[in-house]
CSV table of C-alpha atoms and ligand atoms in Angstrom, one decimal:
chain,number,residue,atom,x,y,z
A,1,UNK,CA,-24.0,-21.2,-22.4
A,2,UNK,CA,-23.3,-21.1,-18.7
A,3,UNK,CA,-24.5,-18.0,-17.0
A,4,UNK,CA,-22.6,-16.4,-14.1
A,5,UNK,CA,-24.4,-13.6,-12.2
A,6,UNK,CA,-22.8,-10.9,-10.3
A,7,UNK,CA,-24.0,-8.6,-7.5
A,8,UNK,CA,-22.1,-5.5,-6.5
A,9,UNK,CA,-22.4,-3.9,-3.1
A,10,UNK,CA,-21.4,-0.3,-3.3
A,11,UNK,CA,-21.5,1.6,-6.6
A,12,UNK,CA,-18.8,4.3,-6.0
A,13,UNK,CA,-15.7,4.7,-8.2
A,14,UNK,CA,-14.6,1.1,-8.2
A,15,UNK,CA,-18.2,-0.3,-8.4
A,16,UNK,CA,-19.0,1.8,-11.5
A,17,UNK,CA,-15.6,0.9,-12.9
A,18,UNK,CA,-16.4,-2.8,-12.6
A,19,UNK,CA,-19.8,-2.3,-14.2
A,20,UNK,CA,-18.2,-0.5,-17.0
A,21,UNK,CA,-15.6,-3.2,-17.6
A,22,UNK,CA,-18.2,-6.0,-17.4
A,23,UNK,CA,-20.2,-4.1,-19.9
A,24,UNK,CA,-17.5,-3.1,-22.4
A,25,UNK,CA,-15.6,-6.4,-22.3
A,26,UNK,CA,-18.6,-8.7,-22.3
A,27,UNK,CA,-18.0,-10.2,-25.7
A,28,UNK,CA,-14.3,-10.7,-25.1
A,29,UNK,CA,-14.9,-12.3,-21.7
A,30,UNK,CA,-17.3,-14.7,-23.4
A,31,UNK,CA,-14.7,-15.6,-26.0
A,32,UNK,CA,-12.2,-16.1,-23.3
A,33,UNK,CA,-14.3,-18.1,-20.9
A,34,UNK,CA,-17.2,-19.7,-22.8
A,35,UNK,CA,-19.6,-18.1,-20.3
A,36,UNK,CA,-21.9,-15.2,-20.1
A,37,UNK,CA,-20.8,-13.1,-17.1
A,38,UNK,CA,-23.6,-10.6,-16.3
A,39,UNK,CA,-24.1,-7.9,-13.7
A,40,UNK,CA,-27.4,-8.7,-12.1
A,41,UNK,CA,-27.9,-6.5,-9.1
A,42,UNK,CA,-26.3,-3.4,-7.5
A,43,UNK,CA,-26.9,-2.4,-3.9
A,44,UNK,CA,-26.2,1.2,-3.0
A,45,UNK,CA,-27.6,3.5,-0.3
A,46,UNK,CA,-27.3,6.8,-2.2
A,47,UNK,CA,-27.4,6.1,-5.9
A,48,UNK,CA,-30.7,7.6,-7.4
A,49,UNK,CA,-30.6,5.3,-10.4
A,50,UNK,CA,-28.2,3.3,-12.6
A,51,UNK,CA,-26.9,4.7,-15.8
A,52,UNK,CA,-29.1,3.9,-18.8
A,53,UNK,CA,-26.7,1.5,-20.4
A,54,UNK,CA,-27.1,-0.9,-17.4
A,55,UNK,CA,-30.7,-1.8,-18.4
A,56,UNK,CA,-31.7,-5.1,-16.8
A,57,UNK,CA,-29.6,-4.5,-13.7
A,58,UNK,CA,-31.7,-4.1,-10.6
A,59,UNK,CA,-30.8,-1.3,-8.1
A,60,UNK,CA,-31.6,-2.1,-4.4
A,61,UNK,CA,-30.8,-0.4,-1.2
A,62,UNK,CA,-30.3,-3.4,1.1
A,63,UNK,CA,-27.1,-5.4,0.5
A,64,UNK,CA,-28.9,-8.5,2.0
A,65,UNK,CA,-31.1,-8.6,-1.2
A,66,UNK,CA,-27.9,-9.5,-3.1
A,67,UNK,CA,-26.4,-11.8,-0.5
A,68,UNK,CA,-29.6,-13.9,-0.3
A,69,UNK,CA,-30.4,-13.8,-4.1
A,70,UNK,CA,-30.4,-17.4,-5.1
A,71,UNK,CA,-29.4,-16.5,-8.7
A,72,UNK,CA,-26.3,-14.6,-7.8
A,73,UNK,CA,-23.0,-16.6,-7.9
A,74,UNK,CA,-20.5,-13.9,-6.9
A,75,UNK,CA,-20.9,-11.0,-4.5
A,76,UNK,CA,-18.5,-8.1,-5.0
A,77,UNK,CA,-18.0,-5.9,-1.9
A,78,UNK,CA,-16.9,-2.4,-2.8
A,79,UNK,CA,-18.0,-0.2,0.1
A,80,UNK,CA,-14.6,-0.1,1.9
A,81,UNK,CA,-14.0,0.2,5.6
A,82,UNK,CA,-14.5,-2.5,8.3
A,83,UNK,CA,-18.2,-2.4,9.1
A,84,UNK,CA,-20.7,-3.1,7.6
A,85,UNK,CA,-18.3,-4.5,5.0
A,86,UNK,CA,-17.2,-7.4,7.2
A,87,UNK,CA,-20.7,-8.4,8.0
A,88,UNK,CA,-21.7,-8.3,4.3
A,89,UNK,CA,-18.6,-10.4,3.3
A,90,UNK,CA,-19.2,-13.0,6.1
A,91,UNK,CA,-22.9,-13.2,5.4
A,92,UNK,CA,-22.3,-13.7,1.7
A,93,UNK,CA,-19.8,-16.5,2.4
A,94,UNK,CA,-22.2,-18.1,4.8
A,95,UNK,CA,-24.9,-17.9,2.1
A,96,UNK,CA,-22.5,-19.9,-0.1
A,97,UNK,CA,-21.5,-17.0,-2.4
A,98,UNK,CA,-18.1,-16.5,-3.7
A,99,UNK,CA,-16.8,-13.0,-2.8
A,100,UNK,CA,-14.6,-10.4,-4.5
A,101,UNK,CA,-13.4,-7.4,-2.6
A,102,UNK,CA,-11.1,-4.5,-3.1
A,103,UNK,CA,-11.1,-3.7,0.6
A,104,UNK,CA,-7.5,-3.6,1.9
A,105,UNK,CA,-8.4,-2.2,5.3
A,106,UNK,CA,-10.8,-5.1,5.9
A,107,UNK,CA,-8.4,-7.8,4.7
A,108,UNK,CA,-5.4,-6.5,6.5
A,109,UNK,CA,-7.3,-6.4,9.8
A,110,UNK,CA,-9.9,-9.2,9.5
A,111,UNK,CA,-8.5,-11.4,6.7
A,112,UNK,CA,-7.9,-14.3,9.1
A,113,UNK,CA,-11.6,-14.6,9.9
A,114,UNK,CA,-12.7,-14.1,6.3
A,115,UNK,CA,-10.4,-16.7,4.8
A,116,UNK,CA,-11.3,-19.2,7.6
A,117,UNK,CA,-15.0,-18.7,6.9
A,118,UNK,CA,-14.5,-19.0,3.1
A,119,UNK,CA,-12.4,-22.2,3.6
A,120,UNK,CA,-15.1,-23.7,5.8
A,121,UNK,CA,-17.9,-23.0,3.3
A,122,UNK,CA,-15.8,-24.0,0.2
A,123,UNK,CA,-16.1,-20.6,-1.5
A,124,UNK,CA,-13.5,-18.3,-3.0
A,125,UNK,CA,-12.4,-14.8,-2.0
A,126,UNK,CA,-10.7,-12.7,-4.7
A,127,UNK,CA,-8.9,-9.5,-3.7
A,128,UNK,CA,-6.7,-8.5,-6.7
A,129,UNK,CA,-7.8,-4.9,-6.5
A,130,UNK,CA,-6.9,-4.5,-2.9
A,131,UNK,CA,-3.2,-3.9,-3.7
A,132,UNK,CA,-1.8,-1.9,-6.6
A,133,UNK,CA,-5.2,-1.0,-8.3
A,134,UNK,CA,-5.0,-2.3,-11.9
A,135,UNK,CA,-1.6,-4.0,-11.4
A,136,UNK,CA,-2.0,-7.8,-11.3
A,137,UNK,CA,0.2,-8.0,-8.2
A,138,UNK,CA,-1.8,-10.6,-6.2
A,139,UNK,CA,-2.0,-13.1,-9.0
A,140,UNK,CA,1.7,-12.6,-9.8
A,141,UNK,CA,2.6,-13.3,-6.2
A,142,UNK,CA,0.2,-16.2,-5.7
A,143,UNK,CA,0.7,-17.9,-9.0
A,144,UNK,CA,3.5,-16.5,-11.0
A,145,UNK,CA,6.0,-16.5,-8.1
A,146,UNK,CA,4.6,-19.6,-6.4
A,147,UNK,CA,7.9,-21.5,-6.9
A,148,UNK,CA,9.9,-18.9,-4.9
A,149,UNK,CA,10.9,-18.1,-1.4
A,150,UNK,CA,10.1,-14.4,-1.4
A,151,UNK,CA,13.2,-12.6,0.0
A,152,UNK,CA,11.9,-9.0,-0.1
A,153,UNK,CA,9.0,-6.8,-1.0
A,154,UNK,CA,9.5,-3.1,-1.7
A,155,UNK,CA,7.0,-0.8,-3.2
A,156,UNK,CA,5.3,2.5,-3.9
A,157,UNK,CA,1.7,1.5,-3.1
A,158,UNK,CA,-0.1,4.8,-2.7
A,159,UNK,CA,-0.7,6.9,-5.7
A,160,UNK,CA,-1.8,10.0,-3.8
A,161,UNK,CA,1.4,10.1,-1.7
A,162,UNK,CA,3.5,9.5,-4.8
A,163,UNK,CA,1.7,12.2,-6.7
A,164,UNK,CA,2.4,14.7,-3.9
A,165,UNK,CA,6.1,13.8,-3.5
A,166,UNK,CA,6.5,13.9,-7.3
A,167,UNK,CA,5.0,17.4,-7.5
A,168,UNK,CA,7.1,18.6,-4.6
A,169,UNK,CA,10.2,17.2,-6.4
A,170,UNK,CA,9.4,18.6,-9.8
A,171,UNK,CA,8.0,22.0,-8.8
A,172,UNK,CA,9.6,22.6,-5.4
A,173,UNK,CA,6.1,23.3,-4.0
A,174,UNK,CA,5.4,22.7,-0.2
A,175,UNK,CA,3.4,19.7,0.9
A,176,UNK,CA,0.3,21.5,2.0
A,177,UNK,CA,0.0,23.3,-1.3
A,178,UNK,CA,0.2,20.2,-3.4
A,179,UNK,CA,-2.2,18.3,-1.1
A,180,UNK,CA,-4.7,21.1,-1.4
A,181,UNK,CA,-4.4,21.2,-5.2
A,182,UNK,CA,-4.8,17.4,-5.3
A,183,UNK,CA,-7.9,17.7,-3.2
A,184,UNK,CA,-9.4,20.5,-5.3
A,185,UNK,CA,-8.9,18.3,-8.4
A,186,UNK,CA,-10.8,15.5,-6.6
A,187,UNK,CA,-7.6,13.4,-6.8
A,188,UNK,CA,-6.9,13.1,-3.0
A,189,UNK,CA,-9.6,12.2,-0.6
A,190,UNK,CA,-11.2,15.0,1.5
A,191,UNK,CA,-9.7,13.1,4.5
A,192,UNK,CA,-6.3,12.2,3.1
A,193,UNK,CA,-4.9,10.7,6.4
A,194,UNK,CA,-4.7,7.1,5.3
A,195,UNK,CA,-2.9,8.0,2.1
A,196,UNK,CA,-0.4,10.6,3.4
A,197,UNK,CA,0.3,9.0,6.8
A,198,UNK,CA,1.2,5.6,5.2
A,199,UNK,CA,-1.8,3.7,6.7
A,200,UNK,CA,-3.2,2.7,3.2
A,201,UNK,CA,0.3,1.5,2.2
A,202,UNK,CA,0.6,-0.5,5.5
A,203,UNK,CA,-2.8,-2.2,4.7
A,204,UNK,CA,-1.4,-3.3,1.3
A,205,UNK,CA,2.0,-4.4,2.7
A,206,UNK,CA,0.2,-6.6,5.3
A,207,UNK,CA,-1.7,-8.3,2.6
A,208,UNK,CA,1.4,-8.9,0.5
A,209,UNK,CA,3.4,-10.2,3.5
A,210,UNK,CA,0.6,-12.7,4.4
A,211,UNK,CA,0.9,-14.1,0.9
A,212,UNK,CA,4.6,-13.9,0.4
A,213,UNK,CA,5.6,-15.5,3.7
A,214,UNK,CA,2.5,-17.5,4.5
A,215,UNK,CA,2.1,-15.6,7.8
A,216,UNK,CA,-0.5,-14.0,10.0
A,217,UNK,CA,0.1,-10.2,10.1
A,218,UNK,CA,-2.2,-7.2,10.5
A,219,UNK,CA,-1.3,-3.7,9.5
A,220,UNK,CA,-1.1,-2.7,13.2
A,221,UNK,CA,2.2,-4.7,13.4
A,222,UNK,CA,3.8,-2.5,10.7
A,223,UNK,CA,5.8,0.6,11.7
A,224,UNK,CA,4.2,3.4,9.7
A,225,UNK,CA,5.4,6.9,9.1
A,226,UNK,CA,3.9,9.3,6.6
A,227,UNK,CA,5.1,12.2,4.4
A,228,UNK,CA,3.5,15.2,6.0
A,229,UNK,CA,6.8,16.3,7.7
A,230,UNK,CA,8.7,16.4,4.4
A,231,UNK,CA,9.7,19.8,3.2
A,232,UNK,CA,10.9,21.0,-0.2
A,233,UNK,CA,14.4,21.5,1.4
A,234,UNK,CA,14.5,17.7,2.2
A,235,UNK,CA,13.7,17.0,-1.4
A,236,UNK,CA,16.3,19.4,-2.7
A,237,UNK,CA,19.0,18.0,-0.4
A,238,UNK,CA,18.0,14.4,-1.3
A,239,UNK,CA,18.7,15.4,-4.9
A,240,UNK,CA,22.1,16.9,-3.9
A,241,UNK,CA,22.8,13.5,-2.3
A,242,UNK,CA,21.8,11.7,-5.6
A,243,UNK,CA,18.4,10.4,-4.1
A,244,UNK,CA,14.7,10.9,-4.4
A,245,UNK,CA,12.3,10.7,-1.5
A,246,UNK,CA,9.6,8.1,-1.9
A,247,UNK,CA,7.0,6.6,0.5
A,248,UNK,CA,8.1,3.0,0.5
A,249,UNK,CA,6.7,-0.2,1.9
A,250,UNK,CA,9.6,-2.4,2.8
A,251,UNK,CA,9.8,-6.0,4.0
A,252,UNK,CA,12.8,-8.2,4.1
A,253,UNK,CA,12.7,-11.9,4.9
A,254,UNK,CA,15.3,-12.9,7.5
A,255,UNK,CA,14.0,-16.5,7.8
A,256,UNK,CA,12.9,-16.5,11.5
A,257,UNK,CA,11.9,-12.8,11.4
A,258,UNK,CA,10.6,-10.4,8.8
A,259,UNK,CA,10.9,-6.6,8.5
A,260,UNK,CA,7.6,-4.7,8.1
A,261,UNK,CA,7.8,-1.0,7.7
A,262,UNK,CA,6.3,2.0,5.7
A,263,UNK,CA,8.2,5.3,5.8
A,264,UNK,CA,9.6,8.1,3.6
A,265,UNK,CA,12.8,6.7,2.2
A,266,UNK,CA,15.7,8.3,0.3
A,267,UNK,CA,16.0,6.1,-2.8
A,268,UNK,CA,19.2,6.3,-4.9
A,269,UNK,CA,18.3,7.9,-8.3
A,270,UNK,CA,19.8,4.8,-10.0
A,271,UNK,CA,17.2,2.5,-8.4
A,272,UNK,CA,14.1,1.6,-10.5
A,273,UNK,CA,11.7,2.8,-7.8
A,274,UNK,CA,13.2,6.3,-7.9
A,275,UNK,CA,11.7,6.8,-11.3
A,276,UNK,CA,8.1,5.8,-10.5
A,277,UNK,CA,6.3,9.2,-10.6
A,278,UNK,CA,2.9,10.7,-10.3
A,279,UNK,CA,0.0,8.5,-9.3
A,280,UNK,CA,1.7,5.4,-10.5
A,281,UNK,CA,2.5,2.4,-8.2
A,282,UNK,CA,5.3,-0.1,-8.5
A,283,UNK,CA,5.9,-3.3,-6.5
A,284,UNK,CA,9.3,-5.0,-6.4
A,285,UNK,CA,9.7,-8.6,-5.3
A,286,UNK,CA,12.9,-10.5,-4.9
A,287,UNK,CA,12.5,-14.3,-5.2
A,288,UNK,CA,15.2,-16.8,-4.5
A,289,UNK,CA,14.6,-18.5,-7.9
A,290,UNK,CA,13.4,-15.8,-10.1
A,291,UNK,CA,15.5,-12.9,-8.8
A,292,UNK,CA,14.1,-9.4,-9.1
A,293,UNK,CA,10.6,-8.6,-10.5
A,294,UNK,CA,9.1,-5.2,-10.8
A,295,UNK,CA,5.4,-4.6,-11.5
A,296,UNK,CA,4.3,-1.1,-12.5
A,297,UNK,CA,1.0,0.5,-13.4
A,298,UNK,CA,-1.9,2.6,-12.2
A,299,UNK,CA,-2.6,1.9,-8.5
A,300,UNK,CA,-6.0,3.5,-8.5
A,301,UNK,CA,-8.8,4.8,-10.7
A,302,UNK,CA,-12.2,3.7,-11.8
A,303,UNK,CA,-11.5,1.5,-14.8
A,304,UNK,CA,-8.0,0.2,-13.9
A,305,UNK,CA,-9.3,-1.0,-10.5
A,306,UNK,CA,-12.4,-2.3,-12.3
A,307,UNK,CA,-10.1,-4.4,-14.5
A,308,UNK,CA,-8.6,-6.0,-11.4
A,309,UNK,CA,-11.9,-6.8,-9.8
A,310,UNK,CA,-13.2,-8.2,-13.1
A,311,UNK,CA,-10.1,-10.5,-13.3
A,312,UNK,CA,-11.1,-12.0,-9.9
A,313,UNK,CA,-14.7,-12.4,-11.1
A,314,UNK,CA,-13.5,-14.3,-14.2
A,315,UNK,CA,-11.1,-16.5,-12.3
A,316,UNK,CA,-13.9,-17.5,-10.0
A,317,UNK,CA,-16.3,-18.1,-13.0
A,318,UNK,CA,-13.7,-20.3,-14.6
A,319,UNK,CA,-13.2,-22.3,-11.4
A,320,UNK,CA,-17.0,-22.7,-11.1
A,321,UNK,CA,-17.1,-24.0,-14.7
A,322,UNK,CA,-14.2,-26.3,-14.2
A,323,UNK,CA,-15.5,-27.4,-10.8
A,324,UNK,CA,-12.2,-26.5,-9.4
A,325,UNK,CA,-13.2,-24.1,-6.6
A,326,UNK,CA,-10.3,-23.7,-4.1
A,327,UNK,CA,-7.7,-24.8,-6.6
A,328,UNK,CA,-5.5,-21.9,-5.6
A,329,UNK,CA,-5.6,-21.0,-1.9
A,330,UNK,CA,-6.3,-17.3,-1.4
A,331,UNK,CA,-2.9,-16.7,0.4
A,332,UNK,CA,-1.1,-19.2,-1.9
A,333,UNK,CA,-0.1,-21.2,1.2
A,334,UNK,CA,-2.5,-23.9,2.4
A,335,UNK,CA,-4.3,-22.7,5.6
A,336,UNK,CA,-2.5,-25.3,7.8
A,337,UNK,CA,0.9,-23.9,6.7
A,338,UNK,CA,0.1,-20.3,7.6
A,339,UNK,CA,2.6,-19.6,10.5
A,340,UNK,CA,3.3,-17.0,13.1
A,341,UNK,CA,6.5,-15.2,12.2
A,342,UNK,CA,8.3,-12.6,14.4
A,343,UNK,CA,8.2,-9.1,13.0
A,344,UNK,CA,11.7,-7.5,13.3
A,345,UNK,CA,11.5,-4.8,16.1
A,346,UNK,CA,12.4,-1.5,14.5
A,347,UNK,CA,15.2,-1.0,17.1
A,348,UNK,CA,17.1,-3.9,15.4
A,349,UNK,CA,17.2,-2.1,12.1
A,350,UNK,CA,20.6,-1.2,10.8
A,351,UNK,CA,21.1,1.3,7.9
A,352,UNK,CA,22.0,4.9,6.9
A,353,UNK,CA,20.0,7.9,7.9
A,354,UNK,CA,19.4,11.5,6.9
A,355,UNK,CA,18.8,14.0,9.7
A,356,UNK,CA,17.7,17.6,9.3
A,357,UNK,CA,18.0,19.7,12.5
A,358,UNK,CA,16.7,23.2,12.8
A,359,UNK,CA,19.2,24.9,15.0
A,360,UNK,CA,20.4,28.3,16.3
A,361,UNK,CA,23.2,29.6,14.2
A,362,UNK,CA,25.8,29.8,17.0
A,363,UNK,CA,29.3,28.5,17.5
A,364,UNK,CA,29.6,25.0,18.9
A,365,UNK,CA,26.1,23.8,17.9
A,366,UNK,CA,27.4,21.5,15.1
A,367,UNK,CA,30.1,20.1,17.4
A,368,UNK,CA,27.6,19.4,20.2
A,369,UNK,CA,25.2,17.5,17.9
A,370,UNK,CA,28.0,15.5,16.2
A,371,UNK,CA,29.4,14.7,19.7
A,372,UNK,CA,26.1,13.2,20.8
A,373,UNK,CA,25.8,11.2,17.6
A,374,UNK,CA,29.4,10.0,18.1
A,375,UNK,CA,28.6,8.9,21.7
A,376,UNK,CA,25.9,6.7,20.3
A,377,UNK,CA,28.2,5.1,17.8
A,378,UNK,CA,26.7,7.0,14.8
A,379,UNK,CA,29.3,7.9,12.3
A,380,UNK,CA,28.7,10.8,9.8
A,381,UNK,CA,29.2,10.5,6.1
A,382,UNK,CA,28.5,14.2,5.3
A,383,UNK,CA,27.3,17.4,6.8
A,384,UNK,CA,25.6,20.3,5.0
A,385,UNK,CA,24.5,23.7,6.5
A,386,UNK,CA,22.2,25.8,4.4
A,387,UNK,CA,22.0,29.6,4.6
A,388,UNK,CA,20.8,31.5,7.7
A,389,UNK,CA,17.0,32.1,7.8
A,390,UNK,CA,15.6,35.5,8.8
A,391,UNK,CA,14.5,33.9,12.1
A,392,UNK,CA,18.1,33.2,13.0
A,393,UNK,CA,17.7,29.4,12.7
A,394,UNK,CA,19.5,27.3,10.2
A,395,UNK,CA,18.9,23.8,8.8
A,396,UNK,CA,21.8,21.5,9.6
A,397,UNK,CA,21.7,18.3,7.6
A,398,UNK,CA,23.7,15.1,8.2
A,399,UNK,CA,24.0,11.8,6.4
A,400,UNK,CA,25.2,8.9,8.5
A,401,UNK,CA,26.9,5.7,7.7
A,402,UNK,CA,25.0,2.5,8.8
A,403,UNK,CA,23.6,3.0,12.3
A,404,UNK,CA,21.3,1.1,14.6
A,405,UNK,CA,17.8,2.4,14.9
A,406,UNK,CA,17.8,2.1,18.7
A,407,UNK,CA,21.0,4.3,18.9
A,408,UNK,CA,19.5,6.8,16.5
A,409,UNK,CA,16.3,7.1,18.6
A,410,UNK,CA,18.4,7.6,21.8
A,411,UNK,CA,20.7,10.1,20.2
A,412,UNK,CA,17.8,12.1,18.6
A,413,UNK,CA,15.9,12.2,21.9
A,414,UNK,CA,19.0,13.7,23.6
A,415,UNK,CA,19.6,16.2,20.8
A,416,UNK,CA,15.9,17.3,20.8
A,417,UNK,CA,16.4,18.5,24.4
A,418,UNK,CA,19.2,20.9,23.5
A,419,UNK,CA,18.2,24.6,23.8
A,420,UNK,CA,19.9,25.2,20.4
A,421,UNK,CA,17.6,22.8,18.6
A,422,UNK,CA,14.5,24.8,17.6
A,423,UNK,CA,12.1,22.3,15.9
A,424,UNK,CA,11.4,18.6,15.8
A,425,UNK,CA,14.2,16.7,14.0
A,426,UNK,CA,13.4,15.3,10.5
A,427,UNK,CA,14.7,11.8,10.1
A,428,UNK,CA,14.6,9.9,6.8
A,429,UNK,CA,16.0,6.5,6.3
A,430,UNK,CA,18.0,5.8,3.2
A,431,UNK,CA,17.6,2.7,1.1
A,432,UNK,CA,20.8,0.9,2.1
A,433,UNK,CA,22.2,-2.4,1.0
A,434,UNK,CA,18.7,-3.8,0.4
A,435,UNK,CA,18.6,-1.7,-2.8
B,501,HSE,N1,-6.0,5.8,-2.1
B,501,HSE,C1,-5.2,4.9,-2.9
B,501,HSE,C2,-4.1,5.7,-3.5
B,501,HSE,C3,-5.9,4.2,-4.0
B,501,HSE,O1,-4.0,6.9,-3.5
B,501,HSE,O2,-3.2,5.0,-4.1
B,501,HSE,C4,-6.7,3.0,-3.5
B,501,HSE,O3,-5.8,2.0,-2.9
């Protein structure tokens, strides 16, 4: 029987999840592939020893011992971050190894170099686990939706942020409190910046956009706003307006330009994405031939993510056996058809907004703010003022009709300078016609 040998660099949560899946599914994988797919070596700087059940697997400290091991067919990079991950991936490719990675930060920044190196060497790069954890989103986009022009991508792609927003919604607890609880439970990272500020979601959106549109894009080109400014009051008001607040990745394809943004969004309660709760992820594609597709599942976790990494390993093993390496290009488009597409400047965006102003409770304040919005051609759909706080400030909340982002920015800059406005304005975009 054909033997395929795997080396894992980095034995953290996902690395041990992959080892577990390769171990527990070994027989099934053999029945499905006709091959013996075996974990051969693990490189980790800190792990004292491998669990007993992984007898026969060698633990090393130096990743290069895996990269240059002639018996290893597939190198799995699971250390995360840019360096030394990029060096390990490029070295493995140059050593003629196929590579699997879950590293969204790396691919969304350095993907161009990595795919070019792999194409030159005739090896494969699998990255199913980089977006949506256990959800087979990459394979769906690359293969299941291959006969579509992708018209839009929308998704909840960060479990930590979605867990926090869900708890705030269901229990009315402030952001800081939920975050601390999530950290205490070991659920949120000690440094949660990437998750709560939308950066992790932007990494994932950049990867999906590269594949959906066949374009070069890095996460730096994606406008990214996080959820740390959201207060229980915003969530309560969203509910009164028939919406839920979600951290969404949104991209719409306008042909010669494409939107690319990550921000808290008020999603109508009737929309499927409004009901994705807790640590779950969901990614919604619209294709011109298929219509709407929603993929839902666990976006993180040891074994679900291990399942996605294992799927890449098996795909590559099958291609090795069938001598069909490179059958499916990593980004679905052939490299010569990857194009430069203009990312729509945020100022050109047009849609409805929610504003929450913290203002002095004095006559004329509402009229002054509404007047400035009117001067910038921003029309109001509704206005709500909540009860006076002990401090003498009141929250003044407005929903607008469709407005241009550039006008909104100018108006809010002017309003922020008023003496009667006591705190930074909270602005949340509503999911408009794109819903
Ligand atoms: N930190 C991510 C999340 C999981 O909270 O969804 C890995 O992509």
